């Protein structure tokens, strides 16, 4: 009986060891981590890794192999350098509204002398194209120009619903503000919001465009743009540069191509939507959307009866992705990835992320290594499924418990 119990214990230890080693072997790739000198470090994820991870990045793991050949796991926090934007409304009161032959003046008094850099205006007129100026004063007598002849625009029809009605300017600190709308008809200003917007800029990584194909679908009156990036990367910002000197406001959709199949009628694509909006000559900023792993893009610009825009270039960017890792003991550590069905790891570290030190030392990564697959044998097939492995371990534990109970009863 003692011999049988000893054998069962050995088998249990083997199963546990196999389970730990299989954690690393179940991934397709690994890279050795170098430069570990502290308990905490940060690791910037190279672009080349994203081509081999699953879409949600839940298959990233940091494993270590100790001198005793044990496999251990180091917890981490995945962070994206998205930056932050906060907007604080400023209390004010409307003093008066006056008009001249050429326009309308709206004067506001700020309750306390605080800085602000944005005024959002809401007009009751659905279609307009106005020049708007902004002035500031400390005594309501002497006025200083803050913004001169800024263009505000609204277009609403069957094909377009577009508004640009926000005045943005460098931080200003006055007691009084005066908005001048150059319009011979009443702009029907319904409300204004004065605020101070604070922006912590995100950290972007620029991505190379490998191929761009621009064509015109005359029947649909659309410009079709297919973009191929250098590799699959987490994309969150796209800017379209044109050479057109005219004003334009075109509906635009940005999709990423998930899959493609060649048929007798040509290529058929499976796509997911990233962005719908307006491509405008007034707003030259990039289109922003949720960070998504993308390799190919399809962009559609609705031209209606207008001449197609001349697309000069496209700028693609994504947030810097970083792992903040806590190392527990000495080992040879690897970043493992490439497991489509991997679930997101659950670490205690995620509940106390505010305790992570700042200014962490960076780590380096070795070359990508393909993890070899185990030889196909009958024994391997039994343990290939983790459910079988845990079932065998459960049976062993029950048998050991039964033998122990019998020994106690004999005593």
Tab-separated table of C-alpha atoms in Angstrom:
chain	number	residue	atom	x	y	z
A	1	UNK	CA	0.000	0.000	0.000
A	2	UNK	CA	2.842	2.311	0.883
A	3	UNK	CA	4.474	1.614	-2.493
A	4	UNK	CA	1.243	2.385	-4.360
A	5	UNK	CA	0.789	5.620	-2.428
A	6	UNK	CA	4.365	6.624	-3.222
A	7	UNK	CA	3.802	5.982	-6.922
A	8	UNK	CA	0.605	8.013	-6.893
A	9	UNK	CA	2.397	10.918	-5.198
A	10	UNK	CA	5.119	10.795	-7.849
A	11	UNK	CA	2.476	10.821	-10.586
A	12	UNK	CA	0.776	13.793	-8.970
A	13	UNK	CA	4.073	15.698	-8.843
A	14	UNK	CA	4.670	14.853	-12.485
A	15	UNK	CA	1.248	16.172	-13.452
A	16	UNK	CA	1.834	19.405	-11.582
A	17	UNK	CA	5.249	19.850	-13.178
A	18	UNK	CA	3.823	19.088	-16.597
A	19	UNK	CA	1.064	21.663	-16.068
A	20	UNK	CA	3.557	24.396	-15.221
A	21	UNK	CA	5.843	23.622	-18.131
A	22	UNK	CA	2.894	23.384	-20.492
A	23	UNK	CA	1.973	26.958	-19.657
A	24	UNK	CA	4.942	28.180	-21.659
A	25	UNK	CA	4.815	25.468	-24.318
A	26	UNK	CA	1.169	26.250	-25.135
A	27	UNK	CA	2.218	29.567	-26.693
A	28	UNK	CA	3.621	29.897	-30.195
A	29	UNK	CA	6.392	32.420	-29.569
A	30	UNK	CA	8.679	33.722	-26.871
A	31	UNK	CA	11.372	36.363	-26.480
A	32	UNK	CA	13.940	36.408	-23.732
A	33	UNK	CA	13.743	39.405	-21.416
A	34	UNK	CA	17.017	41.137	-20.565
A	35	UNK	CA	18.081	43.856	-18.159
A	36	UNK	CA	16.266	42.676	-15.013
A	37	UNK	CA	17.918	44.278	-11.989
A	38	UNK	CA	14.964	45.439	-9.866
A	39	UNK	CA	11.666	44.076	-8.624
A	40	UNK	CA	9.766	46.431	-10.961
A	41	UNK	CA	10.484	47.156	-14.610
A	42	UNK	CA	8.655	48.333	-17.707
A	43	UNK	CA	8.719	46.777	-21.151
A	44	UNK	CA	7.750	48.642	-24.314
A	45	UNK	CA	6.062	46.174	-26.674
A	46	UNK	CA	7.742	46.159	-30.128
A	47	UNK	CA	5.547	46.416	-33.240
A	48	UNK	CA	6.596	42.965	-34.433
A	49	UNK	CA	4.861	41.249	-31.520
A	50	UNK	CA	1.371	42.546	-32.371
A	51	UNK	CA	1.324	40.549	-35.607
A	52	UNK	CA	1.309	37.312	-33.551
A	53	UNK	CA	-0.957	38.127	-30.590
A	54	UNK	CA	-4.701	37.672	-30.428
A	55	UNK	CA	-6.904	40.684	-31.161
A	56	UNK	CA	-7.504	41.605	-27.506
A	57	UNK	CA	-3.870	41.147	-26.341
A	58	UNK	CA	-5.002	38.708	-23.640
A	59	UNK	CA	-2.293	36.177	-24.534
A	60	UNK	CA	0.689	38.164	-23.252
A	61	UNK	CA	2.461	36.328	-20.420
A	62	UNK	CA	5.747	36.746	-18.576
A	63	UNK	CA	7.154	33.347	-17.600
A	64	UNK	CA	10.378	32.508	-15.819
A	65	UNK	CA	12.393	29.269	-15.684
A	66	UNK	CA	14.267	28.805	-12.389
A	67	UNK	CA	17.485	26.851	-11.815
A	68	UNK	CA	15.335	23.986	-10.521
A	69	UNK	CA	13.532	24.023	-13.905
A	70	UNK	CA	10.323	25.270	-12.340
A	71	UNK	CA	8.064	27.583	-14.320
A	72	UNK	CA	6.881	30.746	-12.570
A	73	UNK	CA	4.697	33.616	-13.783
A	74	UNK	CA	5.363	37.323	-13.227
A	75	UNK	CA	2.287	39.604	-12.985
A	76	UNK	CA	2.007	42.736	-15.106
A	77	UNK	CA	-0.206	45.697	-15.937
A	78	UNK	CA	-0.731	46.548	-19.621
A	79	UNK	CA	-0.969	50.296	-20.138
A	80	UNK	CA	-1.619	52.457	-23.208
A	81	UNK	CA	-0.242	56.006	-23.313
A	82	UNK	CA	-3.628	57.465	-24.277
A	83	UNK	CA	-3.168	60.779	-22.509
A	84	UNK	CA	-6.049	62.512	-20.737
A	85	UNK	CA	-8.358	65.419	-21.458
A	86	UNK	CA	-10.242	67.199	-18.683
A	87	UNK	CA	-12.685	70.061	-19.174
A	88	UNK	CA	-13.662	72.359	-16.314
A	89	UNK	CA	-16.645	74.630	-16.889
A	90	UNK	CA	-16.200	78.274	-15.852
A	91	UNK	CA	-19.083	80.119	-14.169
A	92	UNK	CA	-20.189	83.269	-15.976
A	93	UNK	CA	-23.171	85.495	-16.598
A	94	UNK	CA	-24.398	87.021	-19.832
A	95	UNK	CA	-24.243	90.828	-19.642
A	96	UNK	CA	-25.823	91.933	-22.896
A	97	UNK	CA	-26.462	91.251	-26.566
A	98	UNK	CA	-26.080	94.091	-29.063
A	99	UNK	CA	-26.173	94.377	-32.831
A	100	UNK	CA	-24.744	96.592	-35.543
A	101	UNK	CA	-25.368	96.737	-39.262
A	102	UNK	CA	-22.773	94.002	-39.800
A	103	UNK	CA	-23.109	91.656	-36.846
A	104	UNK	CA	-24.019	90.704	-33.293
A	105	UNK	CA	-22.048	91.107	-30.033
A	106	UNK	CA	-22.419	88.836	-26.983
A	107	UNK	CA	-20.680	89.932	-23.766
A	108	UNK	CA	-19.981	87.653	-20.789
A	109	UNK	CA	-18.587	88.296	-17.324
A	110	UNK	CA	-16.619	85.562	-15.587
A	111	UNK	CA	-17.457	85.222	-11.891
A	112	UNK	CA	-13.789	84.849	-10.880
A	113	UNK	CA	-10.672	85.703	-12.832
A	114	UNK	CA	-9.653	82.236	-14.019
A	115	UNK	CA	-7.988	81.036	-17.180
A	116	UNK	CA	-10.011	79.497	-19.996
A	117	UNK	CA	-9.225	78.327	-23.534
A	118	UNK	CA	-12.493	77.166	-25.088
A	119	UNK	CA	-15.955	78.556	-25.805
A	120	UNK	CA	-18.622	76.267	-27.251
A	121	UNK	CA	-21.480	78.055	-29.015
A	122	UNK	CA	-24.896	76.585	-29.770
A	123	UNK	CA	-26.903	78.319	-32.497
A	124	UNK	CA	-30.516	77.724	-33.453
A	125	UNK	CA	-29.750	78.316	-37.131
A	126	UNK	CA	-29.222	74.941	-38.928
A	127	UNK	CA	-27.132	76.276	-41.846
A	128	UNK	CA	-24.579	79.084	-41.636
A	129	UNK	CA	-21.076	80.164	-42.609
A	130	UNK	CA	-19.868	83.009	-40.347
A	131	UNK	CA	-16.670	84.743	-39.325
A	132	UNK	CA	-16.443	85.049	-35.549
A	133	UNK	CA	-14.047	87.098	-33.390
A	134	UNK	CA	-13.301	86.894	-29.662
A	135	UNK	CA	-12.039	89.715	-27.428
A	136	UNK	CA	-11.105	89.988	-23.746
A	137	UNK	CA	-11.154	92.883	-21.264
A	138	UNK	CA	-10.465	93.526	-17.587
A	139	UNK	CA	-12.704	96.605	-17.262
A	140	UNK	CA	-15.332	96.215	-20.012
A	141	UNK	CA	-13.855	99.282	-21.771
A	142	UNK	CA	-10.503	98.382	-23.330
A	143	UNK	CA	-10.695	95.228	-25.443
A	144	UNK	CA	-7.925	92.942	-26.697
A	145	UNK	CA	-8.247	90.526	-29.618
A	146	UNK	CA	-7.951	86.836	-28.666
A	147	UNK	CA	-9.273	85.234	-31.874
A	148	UNK	CA	-9.895	87.103	-35.119
A	149	UNK	CA	-12.291	86.044	-37.887
A	150	UNK	CA	-12.481	82.390	-36.948
A	151	UNK	CA	-14.733	80.506	-39.332
A	152	UNK	CA	-17.771	78.734	-37.836
A	153	UNK	CA	-19.899	76.555	-40.084
A	154	UNK	CA	-23.001	74.352	-40.061
A	155	UNK	CA	-24.377	72.313	-42.951
A	156	UNK	CA	-27.501	70.208	-42.634
A	157	UNK	CA	-29.147	68.523	-45.600
A	158	UNK	CA	-30.081	65.073	-46.848
A	159	UNK	CA	-26.453	63.985	-47.207
A	160	UNK	CA	-24.530	66.051	-44.614
A	161	UNK	CA	-24.974	66.968	-40.957
A	162	UNK	CA	-21.860	68.886	-39.918
A	163	UNK	CA	-21.118	71.552	-37.302
A	164	UNK	CA	-17.976	73.416	-36.325
A	165	UNK	CA	-18.953	75.872	-33.560
A	166	UNK	CA	-16.145	75.789	-30.976
A	167	UNK	CA	-13.660	78.598	-30.409
A	168	UNK	CA	-10.322	77.272	-29.165
A	169	UNK	CA	-7.530	79.664	-28.193
A	170	UNK	CA	-4.404	79.932	-26.010
A	171	UNK	CA	-5.065	80.226	-22.263
A	172	UNK	CA	-6.624	83.630	-21.573
A	173	UNK	CA	-7.458	85.264	-18.245
A	174	UNK	CA	-9.874	88.204	-18.430
A	175	UNK	CA	-12.866	89.408	-16.420
A	176	UNK	CA	-14.959	89.984	-19.558
A	177	UNK	CA	-15.247	88.217	-22.914
A	178	UNK	CA	-16.996	89.439	-26.052
A	179	UNK	CA	-17.983	87.282	-29.024
A	180	UNK	CA	-18.670	89.000	-32.335
A	181	UNK	CA	-20.615	87.099	-35.031
A	182	UNK	CA	-20.435	88.718	-38.453
A	183	UNK	CA	-23.987	88.105	-39.669
A	184	UNK	CA	-26.732	90.412	-40.950
A	185	UNK	CA	-29.410	88.029	-39.630
A	186	UNK	CA	-29.894	86.954	-36.021
A	187	UNK	CA	-27.628	83.907	-35.328
A	188	UNK	CA	-30.114	82.739	-32.673
A	189	UNK	CA	-27.396	81.987	-30.118
A	190	UNK	CA	-29.100	79.677	-27.624
A	191	UNK	CA	-26.264	79.073	-25.174
A	192	UNK	CA	-22.526	79.313	-24.614
A	193	UNK	CA	-20.172	77.207	-22.505
A	194	UNK	CA	-16.901	78.672	-21.265
A	195	UNK	CA	-14.341	76.142	-20.104
A	196	UNK	CA	-10.714	75.380	-19.410
A	197	UNK	CA	-9.556	72.253	-21.234
A	198	UNK	CA	-6.422	70.556	-19.941
A	199	UNK	CA	-4.756	68.029	-22.224
A	200	UNK	CA	-2.056	65.542	-21.314
A	201	UNK	CA	-0.845	64.557	-24.751
A	202	UNK	CA	-0.772	60.847	-25.596
A	203	UNK	CA	2.450	59.138	-26.613
A	204	UNK	CA	2.095	57.919	-30.192
A	205	UNK	CA	4.093	55.531	-32.307
A	206	UNK	CA	4.155	56.300	-36.054
A	207	UNK	CA	3.397	53.413	-38.400
A	208	UNK	CA	4.711	53.037	-41.922
A	209	UNK	CA	2.244	52.792	-44.792
A	210	UNK	CA	3.377	49.904	-46.956
A	211	UNK	CA	0.853	50.393	-49.759
A	212	UNK	CA	-1.977	52.818	-50.568
A	213	UNK	CA	-4.398	52.377	-53.448
A	214	UNK	CA	-6.797	55.256	-54.295
A	215	UNK	CA	-9.594	54.774	-56.830
A	216	UNK	CA	-12.882	56.432	-57.788
A	217	UNK	CA	-16.227	54.654	-57.855
A	218	UNK	CA	-18.108	56.950	-60.228
A	219	UNK	CA	-21.360	55.033	-59.955
A	220	UNK	CA	-21.431	55.334	-56.149
A	221	UNK	CA	-19.754	58.790	-56.287
A	222	UNK	CA	-17.138	57.655	-53.774
A	223	UNK	CA	-13.394	57.709	-53.319
A	224	UNK	CA	-12.167	54.288	-52.257
A	225	UNK	CA	-8.836	54.020	-50.416
A	226	UNK	CA	-7.215	50.719	-49.458
A	227	UNK	CA	-4.296	51.029	-47.057
A	228	UNK	CA	-1.850	48.284	-46.088
A	229	UNK	CA	0.300	48.899	-43.028
A	230	UNK	CA	3.788	47.466	-42.645
A	231	UNK	CA	2.418	44.943	-40.129
A	232	UNK	CA	-0.580	44.442	-37.864
A	233	UNK	CA	-0.360	47.113	-35.151
A	234	UNK	CA	-2.653	48.809	-32.572
A	235	UNK	CA	-4.043	51.760	-34.532
A	236	UNK	CA	-5.873	54.667	-32.839
A	237	UNK	CA	-5.208	57.744	-35.026
A	238	UNK	CA	-5.506	58.326	-38.767
A	239	UNK	CA	-4.907	61.584	-40.617
A	240	UNK	CA	-5.747	62.123	-44.291
A	241	UNK	CA	-3.751	64.841	-46.052
A	242	UNK	CA	-5.049	66.400	-49.271
A	243	UNK	CA	-3.592	68.921	-51.720
A	244	UNK	CA	-6.947	70.639	-52.321
A	245	UNK	CA	-7.043	74.401	-51.674
A	246	UNK	CA	-10.865	74.504	-51.744
A	247	UNK	CA	-13.208	74.100	-48.780
A	248	UNK	CA	-14.690	70.620	-48.473
A	249	UNK	CA	-16.955	68.662	-46.119
A	250	UNK	CA	-17.294	64.993	-47.052
A	251	UNK	CA	-18.785	62.069	-45.151
A	252	UNK	CA	-16.120	59.482	-44.397
A	253	UNK	CA	-16.037	55.942	-43.020
A	254	UNK	CA	-12.939	54.087	-41.869
A	255	UNK	CA	-13.019	50.294	-41.588
A	256	UNK	CA	-10.379	47.708	-40.876
A	257	UNK	CA	-10.262	44.550	-42.939
A	258	UNK	CA	-10.498	41.475	-40.718
A	259	UNK	CA	-10.394	38.812	-43.425
A	260	UNK	CA	-10.458	38.444	-47.198
A	261	UNK	CA	-11.486	35.670	-49.602
A	262	UNK	CA	-10.853	35.570	-53.347
A	263	UNK	CA	-13.932	34.573	-55.345
A	264	UNK	CA	-14.773	34.376	-59.046
A	265	UNK	CA	-16.095	37.942	-58.837
A	266	UNK	CA	-13.002	39.259	-57.075
A	267	UNK	CA	-11.968	39.723	-53.477
A	268	UNK	CA	-14.614	39.736	-50.734
A	269	UNK	CA	-13.713	41.405	-47.439
A	270	UNK	CA	-14.917	41.049	-43.881
A	271	UNK	CA	-14.689	44.483	-42.229
A	272	UNK	CA	-15.260	46.106	-38.856
A	273	UNK	CA	-16.107	49.764	-38.478
A	274	UNK	CA	-13.603	52.106	-36.808
A	275	UNK	CA	-14.948	55.597	-37.514
A	276	UNK	CA	-17.812	57.475	-39.172
A	277	UNK	CA	-17.738	61.251	-39.487
A	278	UNK	CA	-16.807	64.185	-41.698
A	279	UNK	CA	-13.587	64.942	-43.530
A	280	UNK	CA	-13.407	68.742	-43.448
A	281	UNK	CA	-11.001	71.442	-44.585
A	282	UNK	CA	-11.810	73.313	-41.334
A	283	UNK	CA	-10.609	70.537	-39.066
A	284	UNK	CA	-7.234	69.170	-40.089
A	285	UNK	CA	-6.789	67.045	-36.959
A	286	UNK	CA	-6.512	63.271	-37.134
A	287	UNK	CA	-9.510	60.966	-36.691
A	288	UNK	CA	-9.351	59.250	-33.303
A	289	UNK	CA	-10.919	55.900	-32.374
A	290	UNK	CA	-10.472	53.013	-29.955
A	291	UNK	CA	-7.110	51.282	-30.237
A	292	UNK	CA	-7.571	48.302	-32.565
A	293	UNK	CA	-5.136	45.785	-34.035
A	294	UNK	CA	-5.155	46.602	-37.748
A	295	UNK	CA	-3.172	45.458	-40.775
A	296	UNK	CA	-5.362	46.710	-43.622
A	297	UNK	CA	-7.846	49.577	-43.902
A	298	UNK	CA	-10.687	50.510	-46.219
A	299	UNK	CA	-11.613	54.220	-46.337
A	300	UNK	CA	-14.656	55.555	-48.178
A	301	UNK	CA	-15.161	59.262	-48.897
A	302	UNK	CA	-18.610	60.285	-50.142
A	303	UNK	CA	-18.140	62.913	-52.875
A	304	UNK	CA	-21.765	63.419	-53.923
A	305	UNK	CA	-21.613	65.699	-57.014
A	306	UNK	CA	-18.239	67.193	-56.075
A	307	UNK	CA	-14.909	66.495	-57.730
A	308	UNK	CA	-12.853	63.854	-55.876
A	309	UNK	CA	-10.291	65.118	-53.392
A	310	UNK	CA	-6.613	64.760	-54.203
A	311	UNK	CA	-5.252	62.439	-51.509
A	312	UNK	CA	-1.618	63.278	-50.822
A	313	UNK	CA	-0.737	60.984	-47.924
A	314	UNK	CA	-2.083	59.186	-44.863
A	315	UNK	CA	-0.554	59.270	-41.386
A	316	UNK	CA	-1.195	56.277	-39.119
A	317	UNK	CA	-0.401	56.288	-35.400
A	318	UNK	CA	-1.050	54.204	-32.312
A	319	UNK	CA	-0.579	54.538	-28.583
A	320	UNK	CA	2.625	53.303	-26.996
A	321	UNK	CA	1.854	49.963	-25.265
A	322	UNK	CA	3.848	49.142	-22.133
A	323	UNK	CA	3.964	46.267	-19.652
A	324	UNK	CA	4.711	47.173	-16.034
A	325	UNK	CA	6.060	43.935	-14.584
A	326	UNK	CA	6.745	42.782	-11.015
A	327	UNK	CA	9.444	40.099	-10.736
A	328	UNK	CA	9.324	37.827	-7.694
A	329	UNK	CA	12.443	35.666	-7.848
A	330	UNK	CA	15.526	35.003	-9.916
A	331	UNK	CA	14.889	33.145	-13.150
A	332	UNK	CA	15.375	33.355	-16.887
A	333	UNK	CA	12.287	35.301	-17.956
A	334	UNK	CA	10.508	35.243	-21.299
A	335	UNK	CA	7.652	37.161	-22.871
A	336	UNK	CA	5.328	34.513	-24.307
A	337	UNK	CA	2.524	35.220	-26.803
A	338	UNK	CA	0.579	33.677	-29.647
A	339	UNK	CA	-2.408	31.829	-28.170
A	340	UNK	CA	-5.746	32.637	-29.774
A	341	UNK	CA	-7.962	31.245	-26.998
A	342	UNK	CA	-6.013	32.703	-24.054
A	343	UNK	CA	-8.129	34.442	-21.437
A	344	UNK	CA	-7.108	37.707	-19.812
A	345	UNK	CA	-4.870	37.087	-16.774
A	346	UNK	CA	-6.271	37.911	-13.333
A	347	UNK	CA	-3.588	39.373	-11.057
A	348	UNK	CA	-3.935	40.947	-7.601
A	349	UNK	CA	-1.683	43.625	-9.054
A	350	UNK	CA	-4.627	44.978	-11.064
A	351	UNK	CA	-6.421	45.976	-7.852
A	352	UNK	CA	-3.474	47.942	-6.453
A	353	UNK	CA	-2.086	49.504	-9.637
A	354	UNK	CA	-1.763	52.869	-7.887
A	355	UNK	CA	1.076	51.428	-5.786
A	356	UNK	CA	3.305	50.730	-8.794
A	357	UNK	CA	6.501	52.822	-8.630
A	358	UNK	CA	7.117	55.523	-11.227
A	359	UNK	CA	10.172	55.941	-13.475
A	360	UNK	CA	10.632	52.206	-13.991
A	361	UNK	CA	13.787	51.006	-15.718
A	362	UNK	CA	13.211	49.702	-19.255
A	363	UNK	CA	13.838	46.116	-20.299
A	364	UNK	CA	15.147	44.672	-23.549
A	365	UNK	CA	13.846	41.772	-25.612
A	366	UNK	CA	15.778	39.134	-27.512
A	367	UNK	CA	14.948	37.767	-30.927
A	368	UNK	CA	11.634	36.022	-31.484
A	369	UNK	CA	11.806	32.252	-30.973
A	370	UNK	CA	9.200	29.776	-32.179
A	371	UNK	CA	8.237	27.387	-29.403
A	372	UNK	CA	8.465	23.781	-30.613
A	373	UNK	CA	5.414	21.588	-30.413
A	374	UNK	CA	5.603	18.391	-28.415
A	375	UNK	CA	5.956	15.097	-30.326
A	376	UNK	CA	2.603	13.538	-31.171
A	377	UNK	CA	2.322	10.457	-28.958
A	378	UNK	CA	-0.494	8.603	-27.232
A	379	UNK	CA	0.674	9.826	-23.838
A	380	UNK	CA	0.752	13.421	-25.029
A	381	UNK	CA	-2.764	13.189	-26.436
A	382	UNK	CA	-4.090	12.302	-23.000
A	383	UNK	CA	-2.668	15.415	-21.377
A	384	UNK	CA	-3.050	17.768	-24.308
A	385	UNK	CA	-6.407	18.898	-22.959
A	386	UNK	CA	-6.122	20.644	-19.602
A	387	UNK	CA	-9.484	19.200	-18.481
A	388	UNK	CA	-8.097	15.663	-18.765
A	389	UNK	CA	-5.059	16.692	-16.777
A	390	UNK	CA	-7.093	18.145	-13.928
A	391	UNK	CA	-9.437	15.135	-13.978
A	392	UNK	CA	-6.474	12.753	-13.538
A	393	UNK	CA	-5.109	14.893	-10.734
A	394	UNK	CA	-8.512	14.867	-9.015
A	395	UNK	CA	-8.710	11.076	-9.206
A	396	UNK	CA	-5.198	10.762	-7.737
A	397	UNK	CA	-6.097	13.073	-4.840
A	398	UNK	CA	-9.277	11.073	-4.116
A	399	UNK	CA	-7.347	7.767	-4.142
A	400	UNK	CA	-4.690	9.183	-1.804
A	401	UNK	CA	-7.427	10.439	0.516
A	402	UNK	CA	-9.113	7.023	0.521
A	403	UNK	CA	-5.862	5.237	1.407
A	404	UNK	CA	-5.165	7.740	4.178
A	405	UNK	CA	-8.662	7.224	5.616
A	406	UNK	CA	-8.199	3.424	5.583
A	407	UNK	CA	-4.886	3.714	7.445
A	408	UNK	CA	-6.482	5.947	10.105
A	409	UNK	CA	-9.326	3.438	10.583
A	410	UNK	CA	-6.850	0.537	11.028
A	411	UNK	CA	-5.105	2.467	13.789
